[in-house]
CSV table of C-alpha atoms in Angstrom, one decimal:
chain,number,residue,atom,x,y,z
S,1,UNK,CA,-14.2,26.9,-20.5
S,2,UNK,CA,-12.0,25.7,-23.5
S,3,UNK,CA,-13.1,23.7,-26.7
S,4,UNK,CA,-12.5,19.7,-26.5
S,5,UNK,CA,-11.6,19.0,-30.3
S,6,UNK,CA,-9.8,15.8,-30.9
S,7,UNK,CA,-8.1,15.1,-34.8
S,8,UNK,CA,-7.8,11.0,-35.8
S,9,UNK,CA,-6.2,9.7,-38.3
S,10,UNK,CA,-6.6,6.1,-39.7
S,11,UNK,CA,4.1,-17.2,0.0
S,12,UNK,CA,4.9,-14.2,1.0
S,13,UNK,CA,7.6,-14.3,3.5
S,14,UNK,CA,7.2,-11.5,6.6
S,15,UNK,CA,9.4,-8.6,6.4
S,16,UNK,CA,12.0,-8.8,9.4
S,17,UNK,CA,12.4,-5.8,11.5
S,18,UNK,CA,13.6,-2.9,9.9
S,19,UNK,CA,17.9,-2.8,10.3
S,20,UNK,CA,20.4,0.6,10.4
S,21,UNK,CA,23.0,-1.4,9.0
S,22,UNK,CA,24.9,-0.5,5.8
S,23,UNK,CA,23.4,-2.2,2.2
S,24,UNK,CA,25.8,-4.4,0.7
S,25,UNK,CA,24.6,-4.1,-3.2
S,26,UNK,CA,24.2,-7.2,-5.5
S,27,UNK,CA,25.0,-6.3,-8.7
S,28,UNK,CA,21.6,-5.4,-9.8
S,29,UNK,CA,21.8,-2.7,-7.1
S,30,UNK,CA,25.3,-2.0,-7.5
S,31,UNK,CA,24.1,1.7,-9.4
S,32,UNK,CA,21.7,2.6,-6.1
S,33,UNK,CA,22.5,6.3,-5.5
S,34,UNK,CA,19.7,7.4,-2.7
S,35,UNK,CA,20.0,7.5,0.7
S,36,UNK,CA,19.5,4.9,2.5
S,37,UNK,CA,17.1,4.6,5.5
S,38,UNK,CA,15.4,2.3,7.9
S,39,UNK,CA,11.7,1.5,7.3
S,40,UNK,CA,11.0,2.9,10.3
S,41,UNK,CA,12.3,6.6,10.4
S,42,UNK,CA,11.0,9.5,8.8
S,43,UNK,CA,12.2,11.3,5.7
S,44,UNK,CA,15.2,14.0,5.7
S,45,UNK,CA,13.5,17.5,5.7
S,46,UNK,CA,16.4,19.0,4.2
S,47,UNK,CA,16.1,20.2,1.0
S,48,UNK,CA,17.9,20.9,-2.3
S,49,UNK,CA,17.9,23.0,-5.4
S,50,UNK,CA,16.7,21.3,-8.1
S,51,UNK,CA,7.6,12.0,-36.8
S,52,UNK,CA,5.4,11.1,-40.4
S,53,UNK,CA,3.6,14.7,-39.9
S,54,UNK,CA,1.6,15.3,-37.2
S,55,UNK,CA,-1.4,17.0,-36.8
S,56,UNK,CA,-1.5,19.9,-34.0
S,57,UNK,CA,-4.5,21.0,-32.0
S,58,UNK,CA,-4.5,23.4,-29.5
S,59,UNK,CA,-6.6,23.1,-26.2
S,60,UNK,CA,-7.5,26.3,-23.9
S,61,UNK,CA,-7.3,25.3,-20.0
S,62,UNK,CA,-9.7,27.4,-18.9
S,63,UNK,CA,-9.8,29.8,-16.2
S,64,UNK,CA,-12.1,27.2,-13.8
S,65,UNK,CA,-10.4,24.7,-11.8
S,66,UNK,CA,5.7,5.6,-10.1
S,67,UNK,CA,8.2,2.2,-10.4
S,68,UNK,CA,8.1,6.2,-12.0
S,69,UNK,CA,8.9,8.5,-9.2
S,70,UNK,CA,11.0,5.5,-7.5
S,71,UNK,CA,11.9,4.0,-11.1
S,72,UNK,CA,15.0,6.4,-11.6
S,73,UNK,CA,15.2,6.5,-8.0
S,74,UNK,CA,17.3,3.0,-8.5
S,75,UNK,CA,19.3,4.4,-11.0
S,76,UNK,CA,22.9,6.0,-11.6
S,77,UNK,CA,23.0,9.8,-11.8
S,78,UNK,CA,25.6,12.3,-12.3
S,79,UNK,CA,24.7,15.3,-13.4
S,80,UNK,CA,21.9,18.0,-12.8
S,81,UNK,CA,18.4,18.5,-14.0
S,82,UNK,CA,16.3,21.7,-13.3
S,83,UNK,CA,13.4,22.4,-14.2
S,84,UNK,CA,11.9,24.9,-16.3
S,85,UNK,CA,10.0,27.8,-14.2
S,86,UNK,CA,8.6,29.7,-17.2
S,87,UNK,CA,4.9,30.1,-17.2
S,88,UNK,CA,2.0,28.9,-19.1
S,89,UNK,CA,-1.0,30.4,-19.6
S,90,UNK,CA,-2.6,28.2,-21.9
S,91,UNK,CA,-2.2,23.8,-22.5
S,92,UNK,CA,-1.6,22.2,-25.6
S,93,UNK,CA,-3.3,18.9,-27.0
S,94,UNK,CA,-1.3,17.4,-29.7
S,95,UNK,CA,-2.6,14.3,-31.1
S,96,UNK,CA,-1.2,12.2,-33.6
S,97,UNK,CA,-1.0,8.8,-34.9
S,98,UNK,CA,1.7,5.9,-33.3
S,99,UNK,CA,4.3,5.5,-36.3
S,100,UNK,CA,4.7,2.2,-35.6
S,101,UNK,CA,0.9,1.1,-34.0
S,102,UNK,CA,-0.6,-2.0,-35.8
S,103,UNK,CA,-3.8,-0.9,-35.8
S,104,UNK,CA,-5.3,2.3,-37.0
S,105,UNK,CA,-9.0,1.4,-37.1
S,106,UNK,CA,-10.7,4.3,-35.7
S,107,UNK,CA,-13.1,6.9,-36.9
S,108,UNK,CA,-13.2,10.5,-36.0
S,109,UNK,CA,-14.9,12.2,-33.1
S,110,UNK,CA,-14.8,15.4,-31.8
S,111,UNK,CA,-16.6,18.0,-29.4
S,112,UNK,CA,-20.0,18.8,-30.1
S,113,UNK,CA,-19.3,23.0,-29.6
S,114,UNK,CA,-18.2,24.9,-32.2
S,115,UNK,CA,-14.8,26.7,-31.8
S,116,UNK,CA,-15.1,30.1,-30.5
S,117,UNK,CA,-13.4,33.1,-32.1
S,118,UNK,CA,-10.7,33.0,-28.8
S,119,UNK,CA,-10.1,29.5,-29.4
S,120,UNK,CA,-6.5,28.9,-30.3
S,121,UNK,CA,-5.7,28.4,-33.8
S,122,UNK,CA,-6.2,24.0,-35.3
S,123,UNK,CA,-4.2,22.8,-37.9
S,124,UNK,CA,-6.5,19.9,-39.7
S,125,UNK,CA,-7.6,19.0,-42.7
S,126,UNK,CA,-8.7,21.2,-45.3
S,127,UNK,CA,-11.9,19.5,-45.7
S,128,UNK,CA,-12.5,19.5,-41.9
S,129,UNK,CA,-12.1,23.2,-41.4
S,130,UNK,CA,-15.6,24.3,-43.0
S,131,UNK,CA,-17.6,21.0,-41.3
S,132,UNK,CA,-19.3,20.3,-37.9
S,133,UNK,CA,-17.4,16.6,-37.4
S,134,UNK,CA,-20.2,13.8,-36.4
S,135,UNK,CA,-20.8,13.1,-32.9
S,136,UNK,CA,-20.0,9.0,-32.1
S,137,UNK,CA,-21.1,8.1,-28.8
S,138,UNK,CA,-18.5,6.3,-26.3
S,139,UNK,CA,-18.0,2.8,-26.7
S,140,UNK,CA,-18.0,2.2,-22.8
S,141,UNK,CA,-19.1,5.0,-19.7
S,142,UNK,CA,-17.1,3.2,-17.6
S,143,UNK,CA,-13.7,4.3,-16.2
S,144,UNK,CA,-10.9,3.0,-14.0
S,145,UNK,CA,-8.0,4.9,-12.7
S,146,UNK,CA,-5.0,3.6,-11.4
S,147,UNK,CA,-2.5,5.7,-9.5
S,148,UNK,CA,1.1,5.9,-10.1
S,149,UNK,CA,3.6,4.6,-7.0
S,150,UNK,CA,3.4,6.5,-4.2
S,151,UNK,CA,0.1,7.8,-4.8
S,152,UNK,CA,-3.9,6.1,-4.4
S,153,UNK,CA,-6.8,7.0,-4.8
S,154,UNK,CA,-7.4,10.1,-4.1
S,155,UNK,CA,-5.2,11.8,-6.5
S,156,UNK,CA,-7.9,11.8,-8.7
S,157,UNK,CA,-10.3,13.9,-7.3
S,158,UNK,CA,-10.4,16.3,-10.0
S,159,UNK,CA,-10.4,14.0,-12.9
S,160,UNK,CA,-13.7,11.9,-11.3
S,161,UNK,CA,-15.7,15.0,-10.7
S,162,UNK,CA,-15.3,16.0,-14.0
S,163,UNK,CA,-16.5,12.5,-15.8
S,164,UNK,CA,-18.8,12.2,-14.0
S,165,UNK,CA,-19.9,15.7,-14.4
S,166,UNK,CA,-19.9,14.4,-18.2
S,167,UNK,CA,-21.9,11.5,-17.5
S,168,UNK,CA,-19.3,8.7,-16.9
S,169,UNK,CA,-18.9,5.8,-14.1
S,170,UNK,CA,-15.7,6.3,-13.0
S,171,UNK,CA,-13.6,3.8,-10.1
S,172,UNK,CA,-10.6,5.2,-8.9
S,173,UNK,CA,-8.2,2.2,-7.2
S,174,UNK,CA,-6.0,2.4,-4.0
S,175,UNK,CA,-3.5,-0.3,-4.9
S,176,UNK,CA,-2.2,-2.5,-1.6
S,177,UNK,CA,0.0,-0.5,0.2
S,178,UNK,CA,-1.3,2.9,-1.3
S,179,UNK,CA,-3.5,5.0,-0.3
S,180,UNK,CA,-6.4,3.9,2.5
S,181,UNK,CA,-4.7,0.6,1.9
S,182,UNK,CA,-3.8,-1.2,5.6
S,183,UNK,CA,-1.1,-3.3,4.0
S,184,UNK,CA,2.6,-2.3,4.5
S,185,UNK,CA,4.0,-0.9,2.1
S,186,UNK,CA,7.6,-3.4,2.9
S,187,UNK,CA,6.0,-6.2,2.9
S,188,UNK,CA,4.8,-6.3,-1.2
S,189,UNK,CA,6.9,-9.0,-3.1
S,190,UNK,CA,5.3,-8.8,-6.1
S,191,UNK,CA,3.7,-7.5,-9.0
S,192,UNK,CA,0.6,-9.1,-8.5
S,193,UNK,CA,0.4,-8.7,-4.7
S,194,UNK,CA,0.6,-5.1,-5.6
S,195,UNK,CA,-2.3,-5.2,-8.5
S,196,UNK,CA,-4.6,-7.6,-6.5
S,197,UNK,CA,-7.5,-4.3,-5.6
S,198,UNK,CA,-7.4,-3.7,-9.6
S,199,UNK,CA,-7.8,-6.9,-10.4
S,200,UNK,CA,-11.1,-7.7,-7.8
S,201,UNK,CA,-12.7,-4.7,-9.8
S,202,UNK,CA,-12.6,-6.2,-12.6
S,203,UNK,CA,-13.7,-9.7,-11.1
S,204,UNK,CA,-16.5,-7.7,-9.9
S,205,UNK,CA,-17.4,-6.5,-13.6
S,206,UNK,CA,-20.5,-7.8,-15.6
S,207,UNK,CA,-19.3,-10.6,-18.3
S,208,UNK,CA,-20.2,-8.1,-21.0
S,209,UNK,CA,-19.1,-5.0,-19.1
S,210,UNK,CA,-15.9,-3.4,-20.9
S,211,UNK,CA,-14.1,-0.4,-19.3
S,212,UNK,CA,-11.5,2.4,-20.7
S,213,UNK,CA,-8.8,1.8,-18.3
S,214,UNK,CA,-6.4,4.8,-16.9
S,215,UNK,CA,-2.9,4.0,-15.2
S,216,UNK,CA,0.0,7.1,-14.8
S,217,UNK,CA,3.1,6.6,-14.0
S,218,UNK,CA,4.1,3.0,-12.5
S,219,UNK,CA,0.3,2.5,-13.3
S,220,UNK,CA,1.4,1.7,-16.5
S,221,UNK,CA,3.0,-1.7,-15.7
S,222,UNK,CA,0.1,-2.0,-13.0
S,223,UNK,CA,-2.7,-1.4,-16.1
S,224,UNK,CA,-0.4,-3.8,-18.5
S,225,UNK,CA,-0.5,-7.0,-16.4
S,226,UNK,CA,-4.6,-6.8,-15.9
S,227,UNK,CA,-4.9,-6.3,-19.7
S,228,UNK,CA,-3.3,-9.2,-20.1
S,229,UNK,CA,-5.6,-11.2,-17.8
S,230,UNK,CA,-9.1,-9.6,-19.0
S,231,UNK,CA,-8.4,-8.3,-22.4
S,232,UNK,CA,-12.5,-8.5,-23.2
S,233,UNK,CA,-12.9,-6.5,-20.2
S,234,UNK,CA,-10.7,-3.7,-21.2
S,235,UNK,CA,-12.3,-1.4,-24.5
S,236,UNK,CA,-9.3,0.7,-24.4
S,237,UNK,CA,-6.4,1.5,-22.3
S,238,UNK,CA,-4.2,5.0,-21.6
S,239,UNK,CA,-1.2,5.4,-20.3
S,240,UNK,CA,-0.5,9.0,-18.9
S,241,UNK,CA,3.0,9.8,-18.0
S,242,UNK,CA,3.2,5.8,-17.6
S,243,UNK,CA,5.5,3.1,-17.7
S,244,UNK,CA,4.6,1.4,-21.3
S,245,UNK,CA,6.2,-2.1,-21.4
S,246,UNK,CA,6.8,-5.0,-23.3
S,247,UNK,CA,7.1,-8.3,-22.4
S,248,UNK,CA,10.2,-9.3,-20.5
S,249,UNK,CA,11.0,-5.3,-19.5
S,250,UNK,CA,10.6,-4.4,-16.0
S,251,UNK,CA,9.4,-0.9,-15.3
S,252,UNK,CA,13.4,-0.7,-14.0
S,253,UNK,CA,14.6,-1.5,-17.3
S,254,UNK,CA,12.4,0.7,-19.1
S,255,UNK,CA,13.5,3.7,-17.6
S,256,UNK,CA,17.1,2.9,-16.6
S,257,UNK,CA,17.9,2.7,-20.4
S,258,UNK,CA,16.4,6.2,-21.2
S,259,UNK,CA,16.6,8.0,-18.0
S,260,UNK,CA,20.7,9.4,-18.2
S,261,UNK,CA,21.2,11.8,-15.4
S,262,UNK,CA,18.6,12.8,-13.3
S,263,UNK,CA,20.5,14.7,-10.0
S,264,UNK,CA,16.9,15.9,-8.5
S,265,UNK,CA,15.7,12.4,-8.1
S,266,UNK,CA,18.9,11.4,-7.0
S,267,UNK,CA,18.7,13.9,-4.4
S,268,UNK,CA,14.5,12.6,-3.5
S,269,UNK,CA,14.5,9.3,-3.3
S,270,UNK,CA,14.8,7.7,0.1
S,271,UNK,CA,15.6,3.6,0.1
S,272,UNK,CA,13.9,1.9,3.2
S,273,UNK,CA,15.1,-1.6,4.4
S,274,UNK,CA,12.4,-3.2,6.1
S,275,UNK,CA,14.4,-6.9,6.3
S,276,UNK,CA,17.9,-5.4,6.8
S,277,UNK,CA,20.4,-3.5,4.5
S,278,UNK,CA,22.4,-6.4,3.8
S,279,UNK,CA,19.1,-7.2,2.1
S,280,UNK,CA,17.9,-5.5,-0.8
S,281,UNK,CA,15.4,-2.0,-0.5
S,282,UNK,CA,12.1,-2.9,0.2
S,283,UNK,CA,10.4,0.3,-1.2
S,284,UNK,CA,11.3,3.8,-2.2
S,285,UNK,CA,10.2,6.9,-0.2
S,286,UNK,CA,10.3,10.6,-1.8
S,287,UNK,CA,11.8,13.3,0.1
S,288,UNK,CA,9.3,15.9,0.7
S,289,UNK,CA,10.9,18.9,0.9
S,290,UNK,CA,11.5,18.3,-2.8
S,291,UNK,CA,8.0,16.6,-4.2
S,292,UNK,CA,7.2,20.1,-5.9
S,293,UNK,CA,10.1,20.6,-8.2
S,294,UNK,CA,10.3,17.0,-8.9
S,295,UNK,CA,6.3,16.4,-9.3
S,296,UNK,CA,4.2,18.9,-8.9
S,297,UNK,CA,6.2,21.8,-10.6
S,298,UNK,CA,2.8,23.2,-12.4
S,299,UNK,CA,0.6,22.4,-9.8
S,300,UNK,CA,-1.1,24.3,-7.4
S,301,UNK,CA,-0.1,24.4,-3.6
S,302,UNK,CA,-3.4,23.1,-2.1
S,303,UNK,CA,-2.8,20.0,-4.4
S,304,UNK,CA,0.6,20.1,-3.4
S,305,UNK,CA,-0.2,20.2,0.5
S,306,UNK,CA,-2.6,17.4,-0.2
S,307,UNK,CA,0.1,15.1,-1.7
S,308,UNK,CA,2.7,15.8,0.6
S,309,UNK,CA,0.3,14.0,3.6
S,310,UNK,CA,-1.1,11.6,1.7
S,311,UNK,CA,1.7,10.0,-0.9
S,312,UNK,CA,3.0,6.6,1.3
S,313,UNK,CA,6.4,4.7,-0.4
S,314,UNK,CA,6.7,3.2,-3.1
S,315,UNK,CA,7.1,-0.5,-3.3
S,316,UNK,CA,10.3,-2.0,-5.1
S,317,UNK,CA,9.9,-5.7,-6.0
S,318,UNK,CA,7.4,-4.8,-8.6
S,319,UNK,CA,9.6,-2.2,-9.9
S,320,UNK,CA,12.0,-4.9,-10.9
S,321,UNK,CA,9.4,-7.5,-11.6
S,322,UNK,CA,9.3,-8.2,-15.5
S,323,UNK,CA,6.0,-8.2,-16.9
S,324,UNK,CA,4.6,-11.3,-19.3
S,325,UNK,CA,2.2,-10.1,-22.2
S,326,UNK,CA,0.8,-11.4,-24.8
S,327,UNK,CA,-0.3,-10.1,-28.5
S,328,UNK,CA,-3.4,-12.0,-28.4
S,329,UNK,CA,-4.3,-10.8,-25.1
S,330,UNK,CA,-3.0,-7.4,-24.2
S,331,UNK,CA,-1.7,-6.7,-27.5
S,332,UNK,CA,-5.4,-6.6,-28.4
S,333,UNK,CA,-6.2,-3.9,-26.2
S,334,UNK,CA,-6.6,-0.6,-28.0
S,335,UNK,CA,-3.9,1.7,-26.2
S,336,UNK,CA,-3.1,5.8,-26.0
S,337,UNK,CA,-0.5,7.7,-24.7
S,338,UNK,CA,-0.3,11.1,-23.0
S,339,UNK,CA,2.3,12.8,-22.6
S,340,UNK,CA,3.5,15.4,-20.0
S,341,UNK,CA,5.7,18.3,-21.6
S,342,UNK,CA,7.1,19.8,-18.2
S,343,UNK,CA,7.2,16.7,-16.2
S,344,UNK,CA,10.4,16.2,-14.2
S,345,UNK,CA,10.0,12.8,-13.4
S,346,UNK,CA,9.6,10.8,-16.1
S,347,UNK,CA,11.0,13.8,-18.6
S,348,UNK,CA,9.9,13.6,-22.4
S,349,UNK,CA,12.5,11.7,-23.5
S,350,UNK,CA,11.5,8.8,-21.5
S,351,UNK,CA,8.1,9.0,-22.7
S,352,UNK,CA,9.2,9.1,-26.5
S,353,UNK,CA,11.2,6.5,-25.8
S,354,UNK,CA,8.7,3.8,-24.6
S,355,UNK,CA,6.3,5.2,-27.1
S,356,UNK,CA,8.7,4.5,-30.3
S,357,UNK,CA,9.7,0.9,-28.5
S,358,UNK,CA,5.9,0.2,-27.8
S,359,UNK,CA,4.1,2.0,-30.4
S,360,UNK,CA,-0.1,3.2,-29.5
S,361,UNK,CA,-2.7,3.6,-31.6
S,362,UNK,CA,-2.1,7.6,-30.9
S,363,UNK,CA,-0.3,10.4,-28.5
S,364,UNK,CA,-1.7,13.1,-27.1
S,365,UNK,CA,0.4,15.7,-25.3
S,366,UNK,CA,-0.9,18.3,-22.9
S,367,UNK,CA,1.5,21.4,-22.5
S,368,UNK,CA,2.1,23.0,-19.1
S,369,UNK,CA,1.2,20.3,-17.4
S,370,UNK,CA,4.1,18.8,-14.9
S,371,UNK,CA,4.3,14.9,-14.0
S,372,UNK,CA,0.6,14.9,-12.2
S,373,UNK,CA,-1.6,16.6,-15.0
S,374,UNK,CA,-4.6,15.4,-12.9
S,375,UNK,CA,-3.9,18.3,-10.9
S,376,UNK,CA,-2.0,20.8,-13.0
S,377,UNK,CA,-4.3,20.1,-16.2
S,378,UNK,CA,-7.5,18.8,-14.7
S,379,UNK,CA,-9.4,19.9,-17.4
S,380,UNK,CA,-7.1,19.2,-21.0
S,381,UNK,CA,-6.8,15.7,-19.5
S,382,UNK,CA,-10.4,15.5,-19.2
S,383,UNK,CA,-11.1,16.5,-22.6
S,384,UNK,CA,-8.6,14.3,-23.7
S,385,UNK,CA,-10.3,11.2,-22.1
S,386,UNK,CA,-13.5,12.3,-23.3
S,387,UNK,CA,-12.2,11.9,-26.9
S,388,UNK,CA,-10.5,9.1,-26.3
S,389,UNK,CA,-13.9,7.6,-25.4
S,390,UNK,CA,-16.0,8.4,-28.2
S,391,UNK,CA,-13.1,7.0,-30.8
S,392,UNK,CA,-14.8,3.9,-32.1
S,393,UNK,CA,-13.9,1.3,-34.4
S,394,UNK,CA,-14.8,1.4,-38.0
């Protein structure tokens, strides 16, 4: 298995039956480029070719082992976007401190292994080279995940094995409409509607129980909006491939004003119209014939199979929903970026973008892996979030 070695510095209103005719856009749809269809029919199958210095540490993967997706989806494209088929044998942790971040209060922590004669080469500080860094023991055991749209729960089957394999608690959230959820998909209205499972599991915490708290993609926005109702509860919070906003942004706005031309989600996205299309979309679907080079481009095709009968759309008034936070309460969350170097989605422009508009306390990045790293990079995310959990404050 590879080293772990982390480097700090400093009244909801029923859906009507689902209609067939044509959507007559308002102008905050007027740039909706996916095909339309009703609620009720299933997806086409056919398918279509698709900076201060930082410090650089290299992570071996090991030979063991969205809103995001939907956010572009309601977008303007025009021109194409393939992705890159050449191979990696090897991820990449980079870690660096936010230019921008407010707070850089957190000492130094690091795997307890030394680094092995095949470990890849660390760029550090002198003085760190010849020492075995101190151990700090995590702040909190305790982690929730929070899927992206169009994913649940079970997307994170890897990543909760392998904390708890470490010794962590570890909740893993279907949102409503995802996953085992009964709720239809159509008939979410809101942010909140959307976020209510998350926020009974933190309801259900102790008054002194704090948790490090995991959202990807449109799990961003979803992980934003509780932090700003149980700051206390939350020790830190990391956003991985996510939706990073500030208040008054929709996760819509974030990406529409970075996003440019993306032809492959163009070509995915499915709008469904549960309440008629003279009525705005009530949820984005994927096509599936086209999850893999959009999604999954790293990952394997068991993980693939898995998604393509399990992912459910993707509900679109919280998409467009503009979140309210505070500094006082979410602004005094700790927070942490990953990023995804071969992620098709949400490409890494996007996620430079938020992160210079929002700046964390620190990025990481995890070569190789494509837009769902809990599959393609099980294991460099779960180093990752093992050293995000043992970074403590001075």
């Amino acid at each position: 298995m590879g080293n772990a070695v982390g480097c700090v510095s400093a009244g909801v209103k029923a859906p009507k039956k689902a209609s067939s005719y044509g959507f007559n856009p308002f102008p905050l749809f007027s740039s909706f480029h996916g095909r339309p269809r009703n609620a009720l029919q299933s997806s086409s199958s056919s398918s279509r070719n698709k900076k201060q210095k930082r410090e650089r540490i290299q992570v071996d993967e090991g030979s063991a082992i969205t809103s995001e997706q939907a956010l572009p989806a309601a977008l303007p494209f025009h021109s194409d976007q393939t992705s890159s088929s050449i191979p990696f044998s090897r991820s990449t942790s980079v870690v660096h401190p936010s230019l921008g971040s407010k707070k850089q209060s957190f000492q130094r922590s690091s795997s307890a292994r030394r680094r092995s004669n095949n470990d890849p080469l660390i760029k550090r500080p002198h003085q760190l080279v010849n020492q075995e860094p101190k151990i700090e023991s995590p702040e909190t055991s305790h982690f929730v995940l929070v899927h992206g749209g169009g994913f649940g729960a079970w997307c994170w089957y890897k990543t909760m094995t392998l904390l708890k394999e470490s010794g962590f608690k570890v909740d893993a959230v279907d949102l409503t409409g995802s996953g085992v959820s009964s709720c239809d998909t159509n008939s979410i209205t809101s942010l909140e509607q959307y976020v209510k499972p998350l926020i009974d599991t933190f309801n259900e915490l102790g008054n002194e129980e704090k948790v490090i708290l995991v959202g990807h993609d449109f799990g961003g926005a979803c992980i934003s909006y509780v932090m700003e109702l149980f700051p206390s509860k939350v020790a830190k919070a990391v956003f991985i491939a996510a939706t990073m906003l500030t208040s008054g942004q929709s996760a819509l706005d974030t990406i529409s004003q970075q996003m440019g031309s993306n032809d492959l989600m163009q070509q995915a996205q499915i709008f469904l119209y549960a309440n008629g299309k003279q009525n705005p979309p009530t949820s984005i679907d994927l096509d599936r014939t086209l999850l893999r080079d959009l999604l999954f481009n790293r990952s394997a095709a068991k993980d693939v199979e898995l998604a393509l009968i399990s992912m459910r759309p993707i509900p679109f008034a919280p998409v467009l929903e503009k979140l309210s936070v505070s500094d006082d309460n979410y602004g005094s969350v700790p927070r942490f970026y990953i990023k995804t170097l071969q992620d098709c989605a949400i490409p890494v422009s996007v996620q430079e973008a938020m992160i210079n508009s929002n700046p964390p306390e620190l990025v990481f990045e995890i070569k190789g892996s494509d837009h769902a790293p809990f599959f393609s990079k099980p294991r460099a995310l779960h180093r990752i979030l093992v050293e995000i959990s043992k970074i403590t404050h001075r």
